[in-house]
Amino acid sequence: MNICNLHEELNLVFYDSLDSLEYNSDYELLIKLILSPRASENKVNQIGDLLISEFPNVYDLNNANLLTVKKIVKPIGYYNQKSLRLKSACDFVINQFEGQIPKKYKDIIQIPGIGDKCAKKYLSLINKDDYIIIDSHLIRVLTRLELISPNFSHVQIENFIKSNLKNSNYTDFSNLLNLFGKKLCKSRKPECTRCPFKNFCNFIN
Ligand code: SF4
């Protein structure tokens, strides 16, 4: 089992299941990405659309009553933290970028609540930039399949993927690993009997 086989199989089995966030502007995408951690994309689309219809731009959301925002965001979980992040992000965009959400990594990473993963997801969708988006799912799957060592740094993981998987869409590959990690190769109780890689995996649950 090598990373090319893994990529091919993931493409075959999971490509059609890649969910997608629904958005019509960079503002809508940013809002949904801030709502995304530990939530399904269906839920993010649903709650995000409610929030966007109530507060259709950074200025409206910045001026919104925090309790009203929390009430809308509540069903998605971690609503206190996410509501504060939404308001802080809008405030920062207004004060630092004249209300325009930036499209460069060095700028967007400065927005409060936007980490490396969120910034790269945003730019891969808005600019079609190609990024390896490293998260806990990607690391877990590659480690269990013994393609990387558990103590690899993010830089080592990126170098490993780029040197072994040339001319690929790295964003798609990252998203496939993320999906596979969420659906089958879960942190607790991975569903190994249903896994297409069970014959190559020594982790087997
Ligand atoms: S066999 Fe189990 S642990 Fe191994 S990759 Fe598949 S789901 Fe993950």
mmCIF file of C-alpha atoms and ligand atoms in Angstrom:
data_model
loop_
_atom_site.group_PDB
_atom_site.id
_atom_site.type_symbol
_atom_site.label_atom_id
_atom_site.label_comp_id
_atom_site.label_asym_id
_atom_site.label_seq_id
_atom_site.Cartn_x
_atom_site.Cartn_y
_atom_site.Cartn_z
ATOM 1 C CA MET A 1 0.000 0.000 0.000
ATOM 2 C CA ASN A 2 1.453 3.354 -0.995
ATOM 3 C CA ILE A 3 0.050 6.826 -1.073
ATOM 4 C CA CYS A 4 -0.784 6.654 -4.803
ATOM 5 C CA ASN A 5 -2.927 3.529 -4.247
ATOM 6 C CA LEU A 6 -4.560 5.251 -1.302
ATOM 7 C CA HIS A 7 -5.364 8.314 -3.409
ATOM 8 C CA GLU A 8 -6.819 6.246 -6.257
ATOM 9 C CA GLU A 9 -9.016 4.185 -3.947
ATOM 10 C CA LEU A 10 -10.250 7.200 -2.005
ATOM 11 C CA ASN A 11 -11.141 8.870 -5.301
ATOM 12 C CA LEU A 12 -13.113 5.830 -6.402
ATOM 13 C CA VAL A 13 -14.957 5.269 -3.153
ATOM 14 C CA PHE A 14 -15.434 8.696 -1.649
ATOM 15 C CA TYR A 15 -15.118 11.383 -4.337
ATOM 16 C CA ASP A 16 -18.876 11.557 -4.975
ATOM 17 C CA SER A 17 -19.528 11.870 -1.250
ATOM 18 C CA LEU A 18 -17.425 14.973 -0.802
ATOM 19 C CA ASP A 19 -19.869 17.430 0.681
ATOM 20 C CA SER A 20 -19.589 21.036 -0.189
ATOM 21 C CA LEU A 21 -20.388 24.225 1.559
ATOM 22 C CA GLU A 22 -22.960 26.343 -0.224
ATOM 23 C CA TYR A 23 -22.027 30.004 -0.539
ATOM 24 C CA ASN A 24 -22.542 32.939 -2.877
ATOM 25 C CA SER A 25 -19.850 35.290 -1.634
ATOM 26 C CA ASP A 26 -16.574 35.366 0.257
ATOM 27 C CA TYR A 27 -18.517 36.628 3.300
ATOM 28 C CA GLU A 28 -20.856 33.639 3.238
ATOM 29 C CA LEU A 29 -17.940 31.223 2.857
ATOM 30 C CA LEU A 30 -16.043 32.777 5.757
ATOM 31 C CA ILE A 31 -19.107 32.593 8.015
ATOM 32 C CA LYS A 32 -19.641 28.930 7.177
ATOM 33 C CA LEU A 33 -15.991 28.031 7.702
ATOM 34 C CA ILE A 34 -16.072 29.624 11.153
ATOM 35 C CA LEU A 35 -19.185 27.564 11.930
ATOM 36 C CA SER A 36 -17.615 24.350 10.562
ATOM 37 C CA PRO A 37 -15.474 22.811 13.330
ATOM 38 C CA ARG A 38 -17.087 19.632 14.708
ATOM 39 C CA ALA A 39 -20.259 20.133 12.671
ATOM 40 C CA SER A 40 -21.641 18.397 9.589
ATOM 41 C CA GLU A 41 -21.694 20.394 6.374
ATOM 42 C CA ASN A 42 -25.484 20.000 6.211
ATOM 43 C CA LYS A 43 -25.852 21.637 9.583
ATOM 44 C CA VAL A 44 -23.335 24.355 8.675
ATOM 45 C CA ASN A 45 -25.243 25.145 5.487
ATOM 46 C CA GLN A 46 -28.549 25.234 7.359
ATOM 47 C CA ILE A 47 -27.466 27.388 10.300
ATOM 48 C CA GLY A 48 -25.131 29.481 8.150
ATOM 49 C CA ASP A 49 -27.979 30.352 5.777
ATOM 50 C CA LEU A 50 -30.181 31.423 8.685
ATOM 51 C CA LEU A 51 -27.431 33.647 10.039
ATOM 52 C CA ILE A 52 -26.638 35.118 6.626
ATOM 53 C CA SER A 53 -30.289 35.902 5.884
ATOM 54 C CA GLU A 54 -30.490 37.771 9.202
ATOM 55 C CA PHE A 55 -27.090 39.484 8.851
ATOM 56 C CA PRO A 56 -26.156 39.612 5.138
ATOM 57 C CA ASN A 57 -22.769 41.341 5.431
ATOM 58 C CA VAL A 58 -19.839 41.914 7.789
ATOM 59 C CA TYR A 59 -21.275 45.238 8.994
ATOM 60 C CA ASP A 60 -24.657 43.763 9.945
ATOM 61 C CA LEU A 61 -23.067 40.828 11.765
ATOM 62 C CA ASN A 62 -20.595 43.112 13.511
ATOM 63 C CA ASN A 63 -23.462 45.276 14.781
ATOM 64 C CA ALA A 64 -25.647 42.300 15.704
ATOM 65 C CA ASN A 65 -26.617 41.621 19.273
ATOM 66 C CA LEU A 66 -24.388 38.808 20.564
ATOM 67 C CA LEU A 67 -27.286 37.035 22.259
ATOM 68 C CA THR A 68 -29.248 37.027 18.997
ATOM 69 C CA VAL A 69 -26.254 35.535 17.174
ATOM 70 C CA LYS A 70 -25.837 32.882 19.878
ATOM 71 C CA LYS A 71 -29.511 31.944 19.642
ATOM 72 C CA ILE A 72 -29.177 31.297 15.891
ATOM 73 C CA VAL A 73 -25.849 29.454 16.187
ATOM 74 C CA LYS A 74 -26.834 27.353 19.240
ATOM 75 C CA PRO A 75 -28.047 24.207 17.387
ATOM 76 C CA ILE A 76 -24.617 23.732 15.805
ATOM 77 C CA GLY A 77 -22.682 23.253 19.061
ATOM 78 C CA TYR A 78 -19.792 25.248 20.547
ATOM 79 C CA TYR A 79 -22.069 28.213 19.937
ATOM 80 C CA ASN A 80 -20.567 30.562 22.532
ATOM 81 C CA GLN A 81 -17.099 30.273 21.048
ATOM 82 C CA LYS A 82 -18.298 30.330 17.441
ATOM 83 C CA SER A 83 -20.560 33.360 17.982
ATOM 84 C CA LEU A 84 -17.704 35.334 19.516
ATOM 85 C CA ARG A 85 -15.400 34.293 16.663
ATOM 86 C CA LEU A 86 -17.927 35.413 14.060
ATOM 87 C CA LYS A 87 -18.257 38.851 15.622
ATOM 88 C CA SER A 88 -14.519 39.263 16.190
ATOM 89 C CA ALA A 89 -13.770 38.247 12.601
ATOM 90 C CA CYS A 90 -16.247 40.810 11.231
ATOM 91 C CA ASP A 91 -14.867 43.525 13.491
ATOM 92 C CA PHE A 92 -11.313 42.751 12.357
ATOM 93 C CA VAL A 93 -12.232 42.681 8.656
ATOM 94 C CA ILE A 94 -13.977 46.057 8.989
ATOM 95 C CA ASN A 95 -11.141 47.696 10.913
ATOM 96 C CA GLN A 96 -8.148 46.183 9.146
ATOM 97 C CA PHE A 97 -9.414 45.499 5.631
ATOM 98 C CA GLU A 98 -12.136 48.136 5.116
ATOM 99 C CA GLY A 99 -14.832 45.487 5.204
ATOM 100 C CA GLN A 100 -13.296 43.446 2.364
ATOM 101 C CA ILE A 101 -12.393 39.866 3.241
ATOM 102 C CA PRO A 102 -8.782 39.404 2.108
ATOM 103 C CA LYS A 103 -7.718 36.799 -0.420
ATOM 104 C CA LYS A 104 -4.081 36.310 0.545
ATOM 105 C CA TYR A 105 -2.891 33.808 3.154
ATOM 106 C CA LYS A 106 -0.729 36.336 4.995
ATOM 107 C CA ASP A 107 -3.789 38.553 5.504
ATOM 108 C CA ILE A 108 -6.550 36.079 6.189
ATOM 109 C CA ILE A 109 -4.514 34.211 8.793
ATOM 110 C CA GLN A 110 -4.505 37.398 10.901
ATOM 111 C CA ILE A 111 -8.287 37.317 11.347
ATOM 112 C CA PRO A 112 -9.179 36.169 14.876
ATOM 113 C CA GLY A 113 -10.492 32.609 14.906
ATOM 114 C CA ILE A 114 -9.028 31.764 11.492
ATOM 115 C CA GLY A 115 -6.349 29.103 11.771
ATOM 116 C CA ASP A 116 -4.146 27.537 9.126
ATOM 117 C CA LYS A 117 -6.732 24.910 8.130
ATOM 118 C CA CYS A 118 -9.579 27.418 7.821
ATOM 119 C CA ALA A 119 -7.402 29.898 5.871
ATOM 120 C CA LYS A 120 -6.313 27.234 3.388
ATOM 121 C CA LYS A 121 -9.845 25.920 2.934
ATOM 122 C CA TYR A 122 -11.063 29.458 2.278
ATOM 123 C CA LEU A 123 -8.337 30.199 -0.269
ATOM 124 C CA SER A 124 -8.689 26.828 -1.992
ATOM 125 C CA LEU A 125 -12.368 27.581 -2.589
ATOM 126 C CA ILE A 126 -12.169 31.328 -3.324
ATOM 127 C CA ASN A 127 -8.935 31.414 -5.373
ATOM 128 C CA LYS A 128 -8.774 27.740 -6.396
ATOM 129 C CA ASP A 129 -5.364 27.636 -4.728
ATOM 130 C CA ASP A 130 -4.139 24.084 -4.125
ATOM 131 C CA TYR A 131 -3.155 23.295 -0.534
ATOM 132 C CA ILE A 132 -2.420 20.279 1.598
ATOM 133 C CA ILE A 133 -4.864 20.874 4.438
ATOM 134 C CA ILE A 134 -3.521 19.023 7.451
ATOM 135 C CA ASP A 135 -5.945 18.095 10.207
ATOM 136 C CA SER A 136 -6.299 15.368 12.839
ATOM 137 C CA HIS A 137 -8.164 13.080 10.414
ATOM 138 C CA LEU A 138 -5.447 13.258 7.761
ATOM 139 C CA ILE A 139 -2.721 12.603 10.326
ATOM 140 C CA ARG A 140 -4.621 9.691 11.921
ATOM 141 C CA VAL A 141 -5.313 7.904 8.635
ATOM 142 C CA LEU A 142 -1.789 8.262 7.259
ATOM 143 C CA THR A 143 -0.357 7.136 10.597
ATOM 144 C CA ARG A 144 -2.612 4.088 10.935
ATOM 145 C CA LEU A 145 -1.731 3.033 7.410
ATOM 146 C CA GLU A 146 1.922 3.472 8.385
ATOM 147 C CA LEU A 147 2.577 5.908 5.576
ATOM 148 C CA ILE A 148 3.906 8.493 7.999
ATOM 149 C CA SER A 149 5.453 8.237 11.419
ATOM 150 C CA PRO A 150 3.354 9.434 14.426
ATOM 151 C CA ASN A 151 5.944 12.068 15.274
ATOM 152 C CA PHE A 152 6.074 13.696 11.819
ATOM 153 C CA SER A 153 5.751 17.476 11.899
ATOM 154 C CA HIS A 154 3.328 19.241 9.565
ATOM 155 C CA VAL A 155 6.241 20.218 7.347
ATOM 156 C CA GLN A 156 7.398 16.601 7.130
ATOM 157 C CA ILE A 157 3.851 15.481 6.263
ATOM 158 C CA GLU A 158 3.618 18.092 3.506
ATOM 159 C CA ASN A 159 7.008 17.101 2.119
ATOM 160 C CA PHE A 160 6.079 13.416 2.201
ATOM 161 C CA ILE A 161 2.809 13.994 0.335
ATOM 162 C CA LYS A 162 4.314 16.335 -2.253
ATOM 163 C CA SER A 163 7.263 14.102 -3.007
ATOM 164 C CA ASN A 164 5.176 10.931 -3.327
ATOM 165 C CA LEU A 165 2.057 12.301 -4.949
ATOM 166 C CA LYS A 166 3.096 14.497 -7.817
ATOM 167 C CA ASN A 167 0.739 16.360 -10.143
ATOM 168 C CA SER A 168 -2.222 15.777 -7.868
ATOM 169 C CA ASN A 169 -4.907 18.048 -6.542
ATOM 170 C CA TYR A 170 -3.725 18.283 -2.931
ATOM 171 C CA THR A 171 -6.860 20.015 -1.701
ATOM 172 C CA ASP A 172 -9.028 17.176 -3.007
ATOM 173 C CA PHE A 173 -6.665 14.598 -1.514
ATOM 174 C CA SER A 174 -6.791 16.365 1.874
ATOM 175 C CA ASN A 175 -10.585 16.561 1.732
ATOM 176 C CA LEU A 176 -10.832 12.862 0.836
ATOM 177 C CA LEU A 177 -8.649 11.894 3.795
ATOM 178 C CA ASN A 178 -10.705 14.162 6.054
ATOM 179 C CA LEU A 179 -13.923 12.511 4.882
ATOM 180 C CA PHE A 180 -12.518 8.993 5.180
ATOM 181 C CA GLY A 181 -11.307 9.786 8.712
ATOM 182 C CA LYS A 182 -14.713 11.111 9.730
ATOM 183 C CA LYS A 183 -16.791 8.345 8.151
ATOM 184 C CA LEU A 184 -14.743 5.156 8.547
ATOM 185 C CA CYS A 185 -11.318 5.531 10.078
ATOM 186 C CA LYS A 186 -12.748 7.275 13.126
ATOM 187 C CA SER A 187 -10.641 8.194 16.086
ATOM 188 C CA ARG A 188 -12.595 5.831 18.354
ATOM 189 C CA LYS A 189 -13.979 2.624 16.955
ATOM 190 C CA PRO A 190 -12.837 2.782 13.322
ATOM 191 C CA GLU A 191 -15.102 0.717 11.073
ATOM 192 C CA CYS A 192 -12.377 -1.605 9.863
ATOM 193 C CA THR A 193 -14.652 -4.384 8.597
ATOM 194 C CA ARG A 194 -16.084 -1.951 6.004
ATOM 195 C CA CYS A 195 -12.731 -0.421 5.132
ATOM 196 C CA PRO A 196 -11.294 -0.845 1.620
ATOM 197 C CA PHE A 197 -7.799 -0.831 3.149
ATOM 198 C CA LYS A 198 -8.333 -3.499 5.799
ATOM 199 C CA ASN A 199 -6.037 -5.965 4.042
ATOM 200 C CA PHE A 200 -3.174 -3.498 4.150
ATOM 201 C CA CYS A 201 -3.672 -2.037 7.587
ATOM 202 C CA ASN A 202 -1.983 -3.325 10.721
ATOM 203 C CA PHE A 203 -4.070 -1.134 12.989
ATOM 204 C CA ILE A 204 -7.283 -3.177 12.458
ATOM 205 C CA ASN A 205 -9.878 -2.602 15.154
HETATM 206 S S1 SF4 B 1 -8.563 -0.821 8.540
HETATM 207 FE FE1 SF4 B 1 -9.425 0.423 10.196
HETATM 208 S S2 SF4 B 1 -7.707 1.554 11.089
HETATM 209 FE FE2 SF4 B 1 -7.044 0.730 9.103
HETATM 210 S S3 SF4 B 1 -7.407 2.415 7.658
HETATM 211 FE FE3 SF4 B 1 -9.223 1.108 7.635
HETATM 212 S S4 SF4 B 1 -10.639 1.988 9.134
HETATM 213 FE FE4 SF4 B 1 -8.595 2.866 9.510
#
